[in-house]
Amino acid sequence: MEPGLSFSAADLAQTRFAVSPMWEVVTSFRLLRGATEPPLHRRWAAQVRPRLLRAGLERGWLAALIPGDGYLADFLNPTPAGPFPAFSAELDAIRRSSPRQVRADLDTLCLKSGPSQRRRLLHEDPEAVLEKVTAEIETYWELALAPYWPRIRQLLEADVFHRARQVAEHGSAHVLNELHDSVSWDTGTLRLVHRQCKLTRDQAGSGLLLVPSAFAWPRVLTRAVAPEPPQLAYPARGIGTLWEPRTAGGAADAVAAVLGRSRAQLLAELDVPASTTQLARGCGLSAAGVSQHLTALRNAGLVTAHRNGRSVLYARTAVADALLTPAAAP
């Protein structure tokens, strides 16, 4: 029988869920390194890949720490302090990683996928080089995830709330059994089918941290660093609908009656993050007019701005998404 993660009553009591921005960083970056377009995320990847190539991120620090498959550096996924940690809090935790842990992770990484110059530099001076690593993570976040984060976070939070309700109605064993095809609960032990995902209690601390992910599909990923609780990142429910267009004609017309047709048109166009120039071209408006409307929409909390090289990408917020869904229409 496959080894597994044994549970005492105390371990079950300390099992919890968390939405982790850094798990989305590592899983999405790994997905983009693949040779083929990811079917579930093709629309997102087509927009993001050119930005990463322009920024040179395909050959930077993240590429050195996140191979296309297998082990990735554990210090990139610090234990979330709460259920919905901020991206900045997780970056701070990475900066505080102990040199001992960083070097141990790099030793494992080099053993499994070979040495590299960047890995050697980080091994020699973890505290100094971690600043470069986190700076690159911030750049990646702004280009690849921040413009889409309201949509991604909504999906992940919905998964957590659904499973929390399932725990209340059916118990923890039922929920653990339904996380993924490769995960099963058997008489107090959580078993993982894939060899690279083996977990045993002596590898990590007590409890279990369950992390829904938009980009982990089709697998589960694990992190085991004693004395911290083990982490299991699993595909969130509803990933197949994540990138579907969310603008409804009736709702957009209703919003236009309040905000004006030009601003409603801009919000509808921002189903995909875009620059001022792209929006002006798509909406038939002047760049100056688009800029004024975007400033007003940003002040109202309906759009956010994200630096993309020399330009700025604008994205709808969750509030704007709610306004433009069919349920918002009369």
Short mmCIF file of C-alpha atoms in Angstrom, two decimals:
data_model
loop_
_atom_site.label_atom_id
_atom_site.label_comp_id
_atom_site.label_asym_id
_atom_site.label_seq_id
_atom_site.Cartn_x
_atom_site.Cartn_y
_atom_site.Cartn_z
CA MET A 1 0.00 0.00 0.00
CA GLU A 2 1.17 3.52 -0.81
CA PRO A 3 2.57 5.42 2.19
CA GLY A 4 0.46 8.34 3.26
CA LEU A 5 -0.05 11.23 5.63
CA SER A 6 -1.40 9.89 8.91
CA PHE A 7 -3.88 11.94 10.92
CA SER A 8 -4.56 12.11 14.63
CA ALA A 9 -7.59 13.89 16.03
CA ALA A 10 -5.33 16.93 16.60
CA ASP A 11 -4.17 16.87 12.97
CA LEU A 12 -7.75 16.88 11.74
CA ALA A 13 -8.58 19.74 14.09
CA GLN A 14 -5.67 21.74 12.60
CA THR A 15 -6.61 21.08 8.96
CA ARG A 16 -7.56 24.32 7.22
CA PHE A 17 -7.94 25.99 3.81
CA ALA A 18 -6.07 29.01 2.46
CA VAL A 19 -5.93 30.98 -0.79
CA SER A 20 -2.25 31.60 -1.58
CA PRO A 21 -1.09 34.13 -4.21
CA MET A 22 2.36 32.51 -4.28
CA TRP A 23 0.93 29.09 -5.15
CA GLU A 24 -0.70 30.80 -8.14
CA VAL A 25 2.66 32.36 -9.04
CA VAL A 26 4.56 29.06 -9.09
CA THR A 27 1.83 26.99 -10.74
CA SER A 28 1.04 29.57 -13.43
CA PHE A 29 4.73 30.14 -14.21
CA ARG A 30 5.27 26.39 -14.56
CA LEU A 31 2.25 26.16 -16.83
CA LEU A 32 3.64 28.90 -19.09
CA ARG A 33 6.95 27.04 -19.40
CA GLY A 34 5.18 24.16 -21.12
CA ALA A 35 5.78 23.58 -24.81
CA THR A 36 2.07 23.46 -25.65
CA GLU A 37 -0.76 25.85 -24.96
CA PRO A 38 -2.67 24.84 -21.81
CA PRO A 39 -6.23 24.08 -22.98
CA LEU A 40 -8.00 25.47 -19.90
CA HIS A 41 -5.87 28.62 -19.81
CA ARG A 42 -5.26 29.26 -23.53
CA ARG A 43 -6.97 32.66 -23.51
CA TRP A 44 -4.94 33.85 -20.52
CA ALA A 45 -1.64 32.40 -21.75
CA ALA A 46 -1.99 34.02 -25.17
CA GLN A 47 -2.17 37.43 -23.49
CA VAL A 48 0.54 36.86 -20.89
CA ARG A 49 3.31 35.02 -22.75
CA PRO A 50 4.29 37.99 -24.97
CA ARG A 51 4.59 40.22 -21.89
CA LEU A 52 6.92 37.74 -20.17
CA LEU A 53 9.09 37.41 -23.27
CA ARG A 54 9.43 41.19 -23.53
CA ALA A 55 10.44 41.32 -19.85
CA GLY A 56 12.91 38.43 -20.22
CA LEU A 57 11.30 36.46 -17.40
CA GLU A 58 11.48 33.15 -19.24
CA ARG A 59 15.22 32.98 -18.36
CA GLY A 60 15.33 34.72 -14.96
CA TRP A 61 15.28 33.73 -11.29
CA LEU A 62 11.84 32.12 -11.42
CA ALA A 63 12.96 29.94 -14.32
CA ALA A 64 15.91 28.80 -12.19
CA LEU A 65 13.70 27.93 -9.21
CA ILE A 66 10.63 26.50 -10.99
CA PRO A 67 11.57 23.72 -13.44
CA GLY A 68 9.04 22.61 -16.02
CA ASP A 69 8.32 19.49 -13.97
CA GLY A 70 9.21 17.83 -10.68
CA TYR A 71 10.52 19.51 -7.56
CA LEU A 72 10.42 23.29 -7.11
CA ALA A 73 11.98 25.34 -4.32
CA ASP A 74 9.83 25.03 -1.19
CA PHE A 75 10.74 28.47 0.17
CA LEU A 76 8.63 29.98 -2.64
CA ASN A 77 5.48 28.74 -0.88
CA PRO A 78 5.64 29.95 2.75
CA THR A 79 2.87 28.83 5.07
CA PRO A 80 -0.02 31.35 4.85
CA ALA A 81 -0.74 32.97 8.20
CA GLY A 82 -4.49 33.16 7.49
CA PRO A 83 -7.08 32.00 4.98
CA PHE A 84 -6.58 34.90 2.53
CA PRO A 85 -3.02 36.27 2.84
CA ALA A 86 -2.00 39.30 0.81
CA PHE A 87 0.57 38.88 -1.94
CA SER A 88 2.84 41.37 -0.16
CA ALA A 89 2.71 39.32 3.06
CA GLU A 90 3.84 36.20 1.23
CA LEU A 91 6.67 38.12 -0.44
CA ASP A 92 7.82 39.29 2.99
CA ALA A 93 7.79 35.69 4.20
CA ILE A 94 10.00 34.67 1.26
CA ARG A 95 12.45 37.47 2.11
CA ARG A 96 12.61 36.08 5.66
CA SER A 97 13.47 32.56 4.47
CA SER A 98 16.41 31.20 6.42
CA PRO A 99 19.65 30.70 4.47
CA ARG A 100 19.61 27.11 5.69
CA GLN A 101 16.24 26.41 4.10
CA VAL A 102 17.15 28.17 0.86
CA ARG A 103 20.37 26.19 0.53
CA ALA A 104 18.62 22.91 1.35
CA ASP A 105 16.00 23.60 -1.33
CA LEU A 106 18.69 24.47 -3.87
CA ASP A 107 20.62 21.28 -3.05
CA THR A 108 17.49 19.25 -3.76
CA LEU A 109 16.76 21.24 -6.90
CA CYS A 110 20.29 20.76 -8.26
CA LEU A 111 20.18 17.05 -7.43
CA LYS A 112 16.97 16.59 -9.39
CA SER A 113 17.41 18.99 -12.31
CA GLY A 114 21.05 20.02 -12.34
CA PRO A 115 23.03 23.12 -11.28
CA SER A 116 22.86 26.56 -12.87
CA GLN A 117 24.65 29.87 -12.41
CA ARG A 118 21.64 31.53 -10.78
CA ARG A 119 21.19 28.64 -8.36
CA ARG A 120 24.87 28.85 -7.44
CA LEU A 121 24.65 32.61 -6.79
CA LEU A 122 21.59 32.19 -4.58
CA HIS A 123 23.29 29.35 -2.70
CA GLU A 124 26.35 31.52 -2.01
CA ASP A 125 24.44 34.55 -0.67
CA PRO A 126 20.74 33.81 -0.01
CA GLU A 127 19.95 36.99 1.92
CA ALA A 128 21.25 39.34 -0.79
CA VAL A 129 19.95 37.40 -3.80
CA LEU A 130 16.48 36.88 -2.33
CA GLU A 131 15.86 40.59 -2.92
CA LYS A 132 16.42 40.00 -6.64
CA VAL A 133 14.17 36.95 -6.56
CA THR A 134 11.29 38.78 -4.88
CA ALA A 135 11.71 41.78 -7.21
CA GLU A 136 11.28 39.45 -10.18
CA ILE A 137 8.27 37.79 -8.54
CA GLU A 138 6.68 41.25 -8.19
CA THR A 139 7.29 41.91 -11.88
CA TYR A 140 5.77 38.58 -12.84
CA TRP A 141 2.76 39.25 -10.61
CA GLU A 142 2.07 42.62 -12.24
CA LEU A 143 2.35 41.19 -15.77
CA ALA A 144 0.70 37.80 -15.40
CA LEU A 145 -1.64 37.71 -12.40
CA ALA A 146 -2.54 41.09 -10.89
CA PRO A 147 -4.77 42.19 -13.82
CA TYR A 148 -6.70 38.92 -13.48
CA TRP A 149 -6.56 38.49 -9.71
CA PRO A 150 -10.15 39.55 -8.87
CA ARG A 151 -11.43 36.83 -11.20
CA ILE A 152 -8.95 34.20 -9.96
CA ARG A 153 -9.49 35.02 -6.30
CA GLN A 154 -13.27 34.81 -6.73
CA LEU A 155 -12.87 31.27 -8.10
CA LEU A 156 -10.55 30.21 -5.27
CA GLU A 157 -12.70 31.74 -2.53
CA ALA A 158 -15.78 30.02 -3.94
CA ASP A 159 -13.95 26.70 -3.71
CA VAL A 160 -12.98 27.32 -0.07
CA PHE A 161 -16.52 28.33 0.92
CA HIS A 162 -18.00 25.29 -0.86
CA ARG A 163 -15.65 22.86 0.84
CA ALA A 164 -16.09 24.51 4.23
CA ARG A 165 -19.83 23.95 3.86
CA GLN A 166 -19.16 20.33 2.88
CA VAL A 167 -17.06 19.84 6.02
CA ALA A 168 -19.93 21.16 8.12
CA GLU A 169 -22.47 18.92 6.38
CA HIS A 170 -20.50 15.72 5.74
CA GLY A 171 -17.25 15.87 7.72
CA SER A 172 -13.57 16.24 6.84
CA ALA A 173 -13.13 12.70 5.49
CA HIS A 174 -15.77 13.30 2.83
CA VAL A 175 -14.07 16.52 1.67
CA LEU A 176 -10.58 14.99 1.61
CA ASN A 177 -11.89 12.13 -0.53
CA GLU A 178 -13.29 14.56 -3.10
CA LEU A 179 -10.30 16.89 -3.53
CA HIS A 180 -8.80 15.08 -6.54
CA ASP A 181 -8.75 11.70 -8.26
CA SER A 182 -5.23 11.06 -6.94
CA VAL A 183 -6.15 11.79 -3.31
CA SER A 184 -7.97 9.34 -1.06
CA TRP A 185 -8.80 9.08 2.62
CA ASP A 186 -8.48 5.65 4.22
CA THR A 187 -8.82 4.90 7.95
CA GLY A 188 -7.06 8.01 9.21
CA THR A 189 -4.51 8.33 6.39
CA LEU A 190 -4.44 10.62 3.35
CA ARG A 191 -2.92 8.81 0.38
CA LEU A 192 -1.53 10.32 -2.83
CA VAL A 193 -1.21 8.20 -5.94
CA HIS A 194 1.63 9.98 -7.74
CA ARG A 195 5.10 9.17 -6.47
CA GLN A 196 6.32 12.78 -6.69
CA CYS A 197 3.49 13.76 -4.34
CA LYS A 198 4.19 11.29 -1.52
CA LEU A 199 3.73 12.72 1.95
CA THR A 200 4.40 11.21 5.34
CA ARG A 201 3.91 12.78 8.73
CA ASP A 202 7.63 12.63 9.59
CA GLN A 203 8.34 15.01 6.69
CA ALA A 204 6.27 17.86 8.11
CA GLY A 205 4.46 19.27 11.12
CA SER A 206 0.96 18.66 12.40
CA GLY A 207 -2.29 19.47 10.64
CA LEU A 208 -2.75 20.05 6.90
CA LEU A 209 -3.09 23.16 4.75
CA LEU A 210 -5.33 22.74 1.70
CA VAL A 211 -4.75 25.30 -1.06
CA PRO A 212 -7.11 25.55 -4.06
CA SER A 213 -5.34 26.58 -7.24
CA ALA A 214 -6.46 27.82 -10.64
CA PHE A 215 -3.27 26.62 -12.33
CA ALA A 216 -2.33 23.34 -10.60
CA TRP A 217 -4.66 21.31 -12.84
CA PRO A 218 -4.51 18.43 -13.67
CA ARG A 219 -2.32 17.45 -10.71
CA VAL A 220 -1.93 18.08 -7.01
CA LEU A 221 1.31 19.58 -5.66
CA THR A 222 2.71 19.27 -2.16
CA ARG A 223 5.07 21.03 0.20
CA ALA A 224 6.51 19.38 3.31
CA VAL A 225 8.90 21.38 5.47
CA ALA A 226 9.04 20.46 9.15
CA PRO A 227 7.89 21.77 11.58
CA GLU A 228 5.34 23.60 9.39
CA PRO A 229 2.09 21.90 8.39
CA PRO A 230 2.20 20.07 5.06
CA GLN A 231 0.55 21.87 2.15
CA LEU A 232 -1.49 20.32 -0.64
CA ALA A 233 -2.36 22.47 -3.65
CA TYR A 234 -5.24 21.02 -5.67
CA PRO A 235 -7.27 22.15 -8.72
CA ALA A 236 -10.13 24.42 -7.68
CA ARG A 237 -13.68 23.74 -8.77
CA GLY A 238 -14.95 25.54 -11.87
CA ILE A 239 -11.62 26.16 -13.60
CA GLY A 240 -13.23 25.46 -16.97
CA THR A 241 -15.32 28.63 -16.68
CA LEU A 242 -12.56 30.90 -15.37
CA TRP A 243 -11.78 32.69 -18.64
CA GLU A 244 -15.26 32.73 -20.15
CA PRO A 245 -16.43 36.25 -21.16
CA ARG A 246 -18.55 37.78 -18.39
CA THR A 247 -20.12 40.75 -20.10
CA ALA A 248 -23.89 40.52 -20.69
CA GLY A 249 -25.58 42.88 -23.12
CA GLY A 250 -28.56 43.63 -20.88
CA ALA A 251 -26.38 44.31 -17.87
CA ALA A 252 -24.06 46.54 -19.89
CA ASP A 253 -27.05 48.56 -21.10
CA ALA A 254 -28.25 48.99 -17.52
CA VAL A 255 -24.79 50.14 -16.42
CA ALA A 256 -24.66 52.58 -19.36
CA ALA A 257 -27.81 54.27 -18.06
CA VAL A 258 -25.90 55.09 -14.85
CA LEU A 259 -22.27 55.56 -15.92
CA GLY A 260 -22.77 56.68 -19.48
CA ARG A 261 -22.31 54.65 -22.65
CA SER A 262 -18.59 55.32 -23.13
CA ARG A 263 -17.63 54.20 -19.61
CA ALA A 264 -19.92 51.17 -19.81
CA GLN A 265 -18.34 50.31 -23.17
CA LEU A 266 -14.86 50.55 -21.65
CA LEU A 267 -15.84 48.26 -18.78
CA ALA A 268 -17.26 45.74 -21.22
CA GLU A 269 -14.08 45.92 -23.33
CA LEU A 270 -12.01 45.21 -20.20
CA ASP A 271 -13.21 41.63 -20.03
CA VAL A 272 -9.59 41.27 -21.16
CA PRO A 273 -7.02 43.62 -19.54
CA ALA A 274 -5.89 46.26 -22.04
CA SER A 275 -3.88 49.45 -22.41
CA THR A 276 -5.27 52.93 -23.14
CA THR A 277 -4.20 52.62 -26.78
CA GLN A 278 -5.88 49.23 -27.19
CA LEU A 279 -9.07 50.49 -25.59
CA ALA A 280 -9.14 53.61 -27.76
CA ARG A 281 -8.76 51.49 -30.86
CA GLY A 282 -11.37 48.93 -29.77
CA CYS A 283 -13.96 51.47 -28.63
CA GLY A 284 -13.47 54.11 -31.31
CA LEU A 285 -12.62 56.79 -28.73
CA SER A 286 -9.68 59.17 -28.48
CA ALA A 287 -6.78 58.15 -26.24
CA ALA A 288 -7.26 61.31 -24.17
CA GLY A 289 -10.97 60.57 -23.69
CA VAL A 290 -10.24 56.96 -22.69
CA SER A 291 -7.65 58.16 -20.18
CA GLN A 292 -10.17 60.52 -18.55
CA HIS A 293 -12.83 57.82 -18.34
CA LEU A 294 -10.35 55.31 -16.89
CA THR A 295 -9.32 57.79 -14.21
CA ALA A 296 -12.95 58.20 -13.17
CA LEU A 297 -13.55 54.44 -13.21
CA ARG A 298 -10.40 53.83 -11.20
CA ASN A 299 -11.40 56.42 -8.60
CA ALA A 300 -14.75 54.63 -8.31
CA GLY A 301 -13.05 51.28 -7.68
CA LEU A 302 -14.19 49.75 -10.98
CA VAL A 303 -10.80 49.33 -12.66
CA THR A 304 -7.20 48.81 -11.55
CA ALA A 305 -3.95 49.80 -13.28
CA HIS A 306 -0.88 47.56 -13.67
CA ARG A 307 2.51 48.52 -15.10
CA ASN A 308 3.44 46.62 -18.30
CA GLY A 309 6.85 47.87 -19.42
CA ARG A 310 6.33 51.39 -20.76
CA SER A 311 2.55 51.09 -20.85
CA VAL A 312 -0.16 50.43 -18.27
CA LEU A 313 -2.71 47.62 -18.36
CA TYR A 314 -6.18 48.33 -17.01
CA ALA A 315 -8.40 45.59 -15.62
CA ARG A 316 -11.91 45.37 -14.22
CA THR A 317 -12.34 44.82 -10.50
CA ALA A 318 -14.68 42.27 -8.92
CA VAL A 319 -17.16 45.10 -8.32
CA ALA A 320 -17.24 45.90 -12.04
CA ASP A 321 -17.57 42.20 -12.89
CA ALA A 322 -20.62 42.01 -10.62
CA LEU A 323 -22.17 45.04 -12.32
CA LEU A 324 -21.80 43.44 -15.73
CA THR A 325 -23.10 39.96 -14.94
CA PRO A 326 -26.63 38.98 -16.01
CA ALA A 327 -27.79 39.01 -12.40
CA ALA A 328 -27.08 42.75 -12.29
CA ALA A 329 -29.51 43.44 -15.11
CA PRO A 330 -33.11 44.37 -14.26
#
